[in-house]
PDB file of C-alpha atoms in Angstrom:
ATOM      1  CA  UNK A 143       6.259  -4.358   0.967  1.00 29.00           C
ATOM      2  CA  UNK A 144       3.389  -3.064   3.064  1.00 31.00           C
ATOM      3  CA  UNK A 145       1.063  -5.705   4.415  1.00 34.00           C
ATOM      4  CA  UNK A 146      -2.598  -4.781   4.516  1.00 40.00           C
ATOM      5  CA  UNK A 147      -4.631  -7.021   6.801  1.00 45.00           C
ATOM      6  CA  UNK A 148      -7.817  -5.462   8.132  1.00 54.00           C
ATOM      7  CA  UNK A 149      -7.870  -2.542   5.721  1.00 54.00           C
ATOM      8  CA  UNK A 150      -9.541  -4.374   2.857  1.00 53.00           C
ATOM      9  CA  UNK A 151     -11.170  -7.547   4.130  1.00 52.00           C
ATOM     10  CA  UNK A 152     -10.260 -10.271   6.510  1.00 51.00           C
ATOM     11  CA  UNK A 153      -8.877 -12.265   3.591  1.00 48.00           C
ATOM     12  CA  UNK A 154      -5.915  -9.935   3.435  1.00 53.00           C
ATOM     13  CA  UNK A 155      -4.905 -11.199   6.859  1.00 51.00           C
ATOM     14  CA  UNK A 156      -4.501 -14.557   5.156  1.00 47.00           C
ATOM     15  CA  UNK A 157      -2.971 -13.638   1.825  1.00 44.00           C
ATOM     16  CA  UNK A 158      -0.774 -10.752   3.014  1.00 35.00           C
ATOM     17  CA  UNK A 159      -1.889  -8.947  -0.119  1.00 33.00           C
ATOM     18  CA  UNK A 160      -0.463  -5.524  -0.864  1.00 30.00           C
ATOM     19  CA  UNK A 161      -3.751  -4.403  -2.294  1.00 34.00           C
ATOM     20  CA  UNK A 162      -3.027  -0.702  -2.154  1.00 31.00           C
ATOM     21  CA  UNK A 163      -1.367  -1.115  -5.548  1.00 31.00           C
ATOM     22  CA  UNK A 164      -4.898  -1.134  -6.880  1.00 37.00           C
ATOM     23  CA  UNK A 165      -5.764   2.225  -5.323  1.00 38.00           C
ATOM     24  CA  UNK A 166      -6.424   5.150  -7.595  1.00 38.00           C
ATOM     25  CA  UNK A 167      -7.328   3.010 -10.595  1.00 41.00           C
ATOM     26  CA  UNK A 168     -10.846   4.433 -10.626  1.00 48.00           C
ATOM     27  CA  UNK A 169     -10.618   7.865 -12.208  1.00 45.00           C
ATOM     28  CA  UNK A 170     -14.160   8.661 -11.059  1.00 53.00           C
ATOM     29  CA  UNK A 171     -13.411   8.004  -7.400  1.00 59.00           C
ATOM     30  CA  UNK A 172     -14.044  10.754  -4.884  1.00 70.00           C
ATOM     31  CA  UNK A 173     -10.844  12.548  -3.803  1.00 72.00           C
ATOM     32  CA  UNK A 174      -9.377  11.265  -0.562  1.00 69.00           C
ATOM     33  CA  UNK A 175     -10.347  13.256   2.547  1.00 74.00           C
ATOM     34  CA  UNK A 176      -7.918  16.054   3.351  1.00 66.00           C
ATOM     35  CA  UNK A 177      -6.793  16.422   6.996  1.00 54.00           C
ATOM     36  CA  UNK A 178      -7.333  19.862   8.495  1.00 52.00           C
ATOM     37  CA  UNK A 179      -5.983  21.742  11.470  1.00 40.00           C
ATOM     38  CA  UNK A 180      -9.451  21.863  13.028  1.00 44.00           C
ATOM     39  CA  UNK A 181      -9.341  18.219  14.063  1.00 46.00           C
ATOM     40  CA  UNK A 182      -9.973  17.291  17.679  1.00 44.00           C
ATOM     41  CA  UNK A 183      -8.553  14.154  19.230  1.00 43.00           C
ATOM     42  CA  UNK A 184     -10.709  12.248  21.713  1.00 42.00           C
ATOM     43  CA  UNK A 185      -8.742   9.925  23.976  1.00 38.00           C
ATOM     44  CA  UNK A 186     -11.291   7.137  23.666  1.00 42.00           C
ATOM     45  CA  UNK A 187     -14.252   6.019  21.593  1.00 45.00           C
ATOM     46  CA  UNK A 188     -17.272   8.297  21.467  1.00 45.00           C
ATOM     47  CA  UNK A 189     -19.927   7.765  24.164  1.00 46.00           C
ATOM     48  CA  UNK A 190     -23.111   5.878  23.368  1.00 48.00           C
ATOM     49  CA  UNK A 191     -25.159   9.057  23.887  1.00 53.00           C
ATOM     50  CA  UNK A 192     -23.579  11.726  21.696  1.00 53.00           C
ATOM     51  CA  UNK A 193     -23.572  15.317  22.901  1.00 86.00           C
ATOM     52  CA  UNK A 194     -21.418  17.546  20.702  1.00 95.00           C
ATOM     53  CA  UNK A 195     -21.475  17.445  16.887  1.00 96.00           C
ATOM     54  CA  UNK A 196     -18.025  15.826  17.022  1.00 97.00           C
ATOM     55  CA  UNK A 197     -19.309  13.067  19.302  1.00 97.00           C
ATOM     56  CA  UNK A 198     -22.285  12.489  17.015  1.00 97.00           C
ATOM     57  CA  UNK A 199     -19.955  12.216  14.023  1.00 98.00           C
ATOM     58  CA  UNK A 200     -17.668   9.788  15.862  1.00 98.00           C
ATOM     59  CA  UNK A 201     -20.596   7.570  16.838  1.00 97.00           C
ATOM     60  CA  UNK A 202     -21.956   7.548  13.288  1.00 98.00           C
ATOM     61  CA  UNK A 203     -18.513   6.727  11.905  1.00 98.00           C
ATOM     62  CA  UNK A 204     -18.150   3.790  14.298  1.00 98.00           C
ATOM     63  CA  UNK A 205     -21.456   2.411  13.044  1.00 98.00           C
ATOM     64  CA  UNK A 206     -20.152   2.787   9.484  1.00 98.00           C
ATOM     65  CA  UNK A 207     -17.018   0.809  10.386  1.00 98.00           C
ATOM     66  CA  UNK A 208     -19.136  -2.069  11.684  1.00 97.00           C
ATOM     67  CA  UNK A 209     -21.186  -2.026   8.492  1.00 98.00           C
ATOM     68  CA  UNK A 210     -17.989  -1.978   6.417  1.00 97.00           C
ATOM     69  CA  UNK A 211     -16.534  -5.113   7.968  1.00 96.00           C
ATOM     70  CA  UNK A 212     -19.865  -6.946   7.874  1.00 97.00           C
ATOM     71  CA  UNK A 213     -20.414  -6.242   4.185  1.00 97.00           C
ATOM     72  CA  UNK A 214     -16.849  -6.965   3.068  1.00 96.00           C
ATOM     73  CA  UNK A 215     -17.113 -10.301   4.891  1.00 96.00           C
ATOM     74  CA  UNK A 216     -20.369 -11.066   3.083  1.00 97.00           C
ATOM     75  CA  UNK A 217     -18.954 -10.169  -0.327  1.00 97.00           C
ATOM     76  CA  UNK A 218     -16.177 -12.735   0.055  1.00 95.00           C
ATOM     77  CA  UNK A 219     -18.520 -15.330   1.533  1.00 97.00           C
ATOM     78  CA  UNK A 220     -21.154 -15.130  -1.202  1.00 97.00           C
ATOM     79  CA  UNK A 221     -20.221 -14.193  -4.767  1.00 95.00           C
ATOM     80  CA  UNK A 222     -23.904 -13.846  -5.634  1.00 97.00           C
ATOM     81  CA  UNK A 223     -23.922 -10.574  -3.708  1.00 98.00           C
ATOM     82  CA  UNK A 224     -23.232  -7.694  -6.097  1.00 98.00           C
ATOM     83  CA  UNK A 225     -19.982  -5.792  -5.666  1.00 98.00           C
ATOM     84  CA  UNK A 226     -22.000  -2.650  -6.361  1.00 98.00           C
ATOM     85  CA  UNK A 227     -23.054  -2.858  -2.718  1.00 98.00           C
ATOM     86  CA  UNK A 228     -19.567  -1.721  -1.738  1.00 97.00           C
ATOM     87  CA  UNK A 229     -20.804   1.817  -2.352  1.00 98.00           C
ATOM     88  CA  UNK A 230     -22.945   1.375   0.760  1.00 98.00           C
ATOM     89  CA  UNK A 231     -19.849   1.242   2.983  1.00 98.00           C
ATOM     90  CA  UNK A 232     -16.818   2.554   1.061  1.00 97.00           C
ATOM     91  CA  UNK A 233     -15.831   5.538  -1.067  1.00 97.00           C
ATOM     92  CA  UNK A 234     -12.790   7.131  -2.707  1.00 94.00           C
ATOM     93  CA  UNK A 235      -9.625   5.006  -2.963  1.00 93.00           C
ATOM     94  CA  UNK A 236     -10.956   2.454  -0.493  1.00 95.00           C
ATOM     95  CA  UNK A 237     -13.893   1.683  -2.769  1.00 96.00           C
ATOM     96  CA  UNK A 238     -11.783   1.108  -5.874  1.00 95.00           C
ATOM     97  CA  UNK A 239      -9.112  -0.893  -4.032  1.00 94.00           C
ATOM     98  CA  UNK A 240     -11.604  -3.122  -2.232  1.00 95.00           C
ATOM     99  CA  UNK A 241     -13.570  -3.721  -5.425  1.00 95.00           C
ATOM    100  CA  UNK A 242     -10.450  -4.696  -7.373  1.00 95.00           C
ATOM    101  CA  UNK A 243      -9.341  -6.996  -4.555  1.00 94.00           C
ATOM    102  CA  UNK A 244     -12.700  -8.768  -4.334  1.00 96.00           C
ATOM    103  CA  UNK A 245     -12.942  -9.176  -8.108  1.00 96.00           C
ATOM    104  CA  UNK A 246      -9.547 -10.896  -8.098  1.00 95.00           C
ATOM    105  CA  UNK A 247     -10.431 -13.240  -5.236  1.00 95.00           C
ATOM    106  CA  UNK A 248     -13.818 -14.130  -6.713  1.00 96.00           C
ATOM    107  CA  UNK A 249     -12.205 -14.926 -10.060  1.00 97.00           C
ATOM    108  CA  UNK A 250      -9.814 -17.275  -8.261  1.00 96.00           C
ATOM    109  CA  UNK A 251     -12.679 -19.045  -6.485  1.00 96.00           C
ATOM    110  CA  UNK A 252     -11.622 -17.860  -3.038  1.00 95.00           C
ATOM    111  CA  UNK A 253     -14.284 -17.971  -0.336  1.00 96.00           C
ATOM    112  CA  UNK A 254     -14.392 -16.788   3.242  1.00 96.00           C
ATOM    113  CA  UNK A 255     -16.026 -18.776   6.032  1.00 96.00           C
ATOM    114  CA  UNK A 256     -16.831 -17.125   9.322  1.00 96.00           C
ATOM    115  CA  UNK A 257     -17.087 -13.487  10.315  1.00 96.00           C
ATOM    116  CA  UNK A 258     -14.667 -10.806  11.403  1.00 96.00           C
ATOM    117  CA  UNK A 259     -15.225  -9.467  14.908  1.00 96.00           C
ATOM    118  CA  UNK A 260     -14.414  -5.926  15.929  1.00 96.00           C
ATOM    119  CA  UNK A 261     -12.745  -6.344  19.301  1.00 96.00           C
ATOM    120  CA  UNK A 262     -12.084  -2.683  20.035  1.00 96.00           C
ATOM    121  CA  UNK A 263     -12.255   0.757  18.439  1.00 97.00           C
ATOM    122  CA  UNK A 264     -10.504   3.991  19.367  1.00 97.00           C
ATOM    123  CA  UNK A 265     -11.489   7.296  17.805  1.00 98.00           C
ATOM    124  CA  UNK A 266      -8.302   9.243  17.111  1.00 98.00           C
ATOM    125  CA  UNK A 267      -9.597  12.441  15.539  1.00 98.00           C
ATOM    126  CA  UNK A 268     -12.705  14.168  14.241  1.00 98.00           C
ATOM    127  CA  UNK A 269     -12.926  16.966  11.678  1.00 98.00           C
ATOM    128  CA  UNK A 270     -16.193  18.573  10.604  1.00 98.00           C
ATOM    129  CA  UNK A 271     -14.614  20.760   7.915  1.00 97.00           C
ATOM    130  CA  UNK A 272     -16.842  20.615   4.831  1.00 97.00           C
ATOM    131  CA  UNK A 273     -15.307  23.599   3.041  1.00 95.00           C
ATOM    132  CA  UNK A 274     -14.355  21.913  -0.255  1.00 94.00           C
ATOM    133  CA  UNK A 275     -15.886  18.454  -0.904  1.00 91.00           C
ATOM    134  CA  UNK A 276     -14.617  18.379  -4.503  1.00 90.00           C
ATOM    135  CA  UNK A 277     -11.055  18.548  -3.191  1.00 91.00           C
ATOM    136  CA  UNK A 278     -11.692  16.008  -0.446  1.00 89.00           C
ATOM    137  CA  UNK A 279     -12.142  18.539   2.345  1.00 95.00           C
ATOM    138  CA  UNK A 280     -15.117  16.834   3.971  1.00 97.00           C
ATOM    139  CA  UNK A 281     -16.018  15.770   7.515  1.00 98.00           C
ATOM    140  CA  UNK A 282     -13.895  12.798   8.521  1.00 98.00           C
ATOM    141  CA  UNK A 283     -13.210  10.594  11.519  1.00 98.00           C
ATOM    142  CA  UNK A 284     -10.019   8.614  12.062  1.00 98.00           C
ATOM    143  CA  UNK A 285     -10.646   5.364  13.942  1.00 98.00           C
ATOM    144  CA  UNK A 286      -8.244   2.653  15.070  1.00 97.00           C
ATOM    145  CA  UNK A 287      -9.915  -0.750  14.816  1.00 96.00           C
ATOM    146  CA  UNK A 288      -8.720  -3.931  16.489  1.00 96.00           C
ATOM    147  CA  UNK A 289     -10.122  -6.777  14.397  1.00 95.00           C
ATOM    148  CA  UNK A 290     -10.355 -10.456  15.345  1.00 95.00           C
ATOM    149  CA  UNK A 291     -10.290 -13.150  12.635  1.00 94.00           C
ATOM    150  CA  UNK A 292      -9.843 -16.155  14.927  1.00 94.00           C
ATOM    151  CA  UNK A 293     -13.185 -17.583  13.767  1.00 95.00           C
ATOM    152  CA  UNK A 294     -12.463 -17.016  10.074  1.00 95.00           C
ATOM    153  CA  UNK A 295     -11.212 -19.462   7.468  1.00 95.00           C
ATOM    154  CA  UNK A 296     -10.503 -18.729   3.814  1.00 95.00           C
ATOM    155  CA  UNK A 297     -10.591 -21.564   1.295  1.00 96.00           C
ATOM    156  CA  UNK A 298      -9.558 -21.928  -2.327  1.00 95.00           C
ATOM    157  CA  UNK A 299     -11.715 -23.164  -5.193  1.00 96.00           C
ATOM    158  CA  UNK A 300     -11.233 -26.782  -4.087  1.00 97.00           C
ATOM    159  CA  UNK A 301     -12.329 -26.015  -0.529  1.00 96.00           C
ATOM    160  CA  UNK A 302      -8.819 -26.239   0.933  1.00 97.00           C
ATOM    161  CA  UNK A 303      -7.918 -23.789   3.674  1.00 96.00           C
ATOM    162  CA  UNK A 304      -5.456 -21.073   2.677  1.00 94.00           C
ATOM    163  CA  UNK A 305      -4.849 -19.857   6.218  1.00 92.00           C
ATOM    164  CA  UNK A 306      -1.179 -20.192   7.236  1.00 92.00           C
ATOM    165  CA  UNK A 307      -0.387 -21.511  10.697  1.00 90.00           C
ATOM    166  CA  UNK A 308       1.220 -18.231  11.718  1.00 89.00           C
ATOM    167  CA  UNK A 309      -1.651 -15.965  10.682  1.00 90.00           C
ATOM    168  CA  UNK A 310      -2.225 -13.191  13.226  1.00 90.00           C
ATOM    169  CA  UNK A 311      -5.711 -13.574  14.685  1.00 92.00           C
ATOM    170  CA  UNK A 312      -5.845  -9.962  15.844  1.00 95.00           C
ATOM    171  CA  UNK A 313      -4.419  -6.708  14.601  1.00 94.00           C
ATOM    172  CA  UNK A 314      -4.977  -2.974  14.339  1.00 95.00           C
ATOM    173  CA  UNK A 315      -6.087  -0.978  11.310  1.00 95.00           C
ATOM    174  CA  UNK A 316      -6.479   2.806  11.167  1.00 96.00           C
ATOM    175  CA  UNK A 317      -9.466   3.767   9.031  1.00 97.00           C
ATOM    176  CA  UNK A 318     -10.486   7.146   7.679  1.00 98.00           C
ATOM    177  CA  UNK A 319     -14.271   7.413   7.586  1.00 98.00           C
ATOM    178  CA  UNK A 320     -15.617  10.331   5.564  1.00 98.00           C
ATOM    179  CA  UNK A 321     -18.970  11.894   4.781  1.00 98.00           C
ATOM    180  CA  UNK A 322     -19.200  13.375   1.282  1.00 97.00           C
ATOM    181  CA  UNK A 323     -22.945  14.033   1.716  1.00 97.00           C
ATOM    182  CA  UNK A 324     -22.682  15.897   4.998  1.00 97.00           C
ATOM    183  CA  UNK A 325     -25.075  18.688   4.036  1.00 96.00           C
ATOM    184  CA  UNK A 326     -27.938  16.359   3.110  1.00 96.00           C
ATOM    185  CA  UNK A 327     -27.081  13.271   5.185  1.00 97.00           C
ATOM    186  CA  UNK A 328     -24.949  14.024   8.249  1.00 96.00           C
ATOM    187  CA  UNK A 329     -25.959  10.854  10.089  1.00 96.00           C
ATOM    188  CA  UNK A 330     -25.805   7.950   7.624  1.00 97.00           C
ATOM    189  CA  UNK A 331     -23.604   9.318   4.833  1.00 98.00           C
ATOM    190  CA  UNK A 332     -20.376   8.011   6.373  1.00 99.00           C
ATOM    191  CA  UNK A 333     -18.182   5.664   4.310  1.00 98.00           C
ATOM    192  CA  UNK A 334     -14.709   4.185   4.763  1.00 98.00           C
ATOM    193  CA  UNK A 335     -12.447   6.230   2.485  1.00 97.00           C
ATOM    194  CA  UNK A 336      -9.011   4.863   3.306  1.00 95.00           C
ATOM    195  CA  UNK A 337      -6.923   2.996   5.812  1.00 93.00           C
ATOM    196  CA  UNK A 338      -3.616   1.510   6.810  1.00 93.00           C
ATOM    197  CA  UNK A 339      -2.611  -1.367   9.052  1.00 92.00           C
ATOM    198  CA  UNK A 340      -0.725  -0.440  12.193  1.00 93.00           C
ATOM    199  CA  UNK A 341       2.373  -2.023  13.665  1.00 90.00           C
ATOM    200  CA  UNK A 342       1.270  -2.201  17.283  1.00 88.00           C
ATOM    201  CA  UNK A 343       0.506  -4.830  19.895  1.00 90.00           C
ATOM    202  CA  UNK A 344      -2.894  -6.465  19.216  1.00 86.00           C
ATOM    203  CA  UNK A 345      -5.670  -5.761  21.679  1.00 89.00           C
ATOM    204  CA  UNK A 346      -6.284  -8.261  24.467  1.00 81.00           C
ATOM    205  CA  UNK A 347      -8.512 -11.280  23.928  1.00 65.00           C
TER     206      UNK A 347
END
């Protein structure tokens, strides 16, 4: 069984929930981004002052990743916040899977305390191919994220911690960040479209 930790929300690092089973349940979801041969692979995260279009896309995607983790934290911390806000940070299969996951945890009375920290990011590839958005061929950035949940607790409806003693405080997740509105919004149209947790040594503290 695949274990998805940082892909969905920090709570998955606690529950070891295979939430990808929920993917694809939304028939109206945007098609997943399609990799293309035009991708370039930076060896490190994009610089703070973008130069090329690829660097600009990488920087914008990294901002989107930060927004994604912040909002998914908030949605598990406060069930008064509408799940419709997920559309601000996620799209395609990631949107439907995250929404289904959060609905389940809210129904169970689960609540997160504390915030996820992004310890490190590494841009792996950038593609600006926007040749067929309906088929998922849109600009996309692949980013490896090292997340830190050492300051996070997750409690059940009675307020009891659900965090096991052997929970990993840090881990890596590879996210695909896509822009389905590239033509009209190349800067802020980026959303997390998919992801998978990586079996690799956590980043240093």
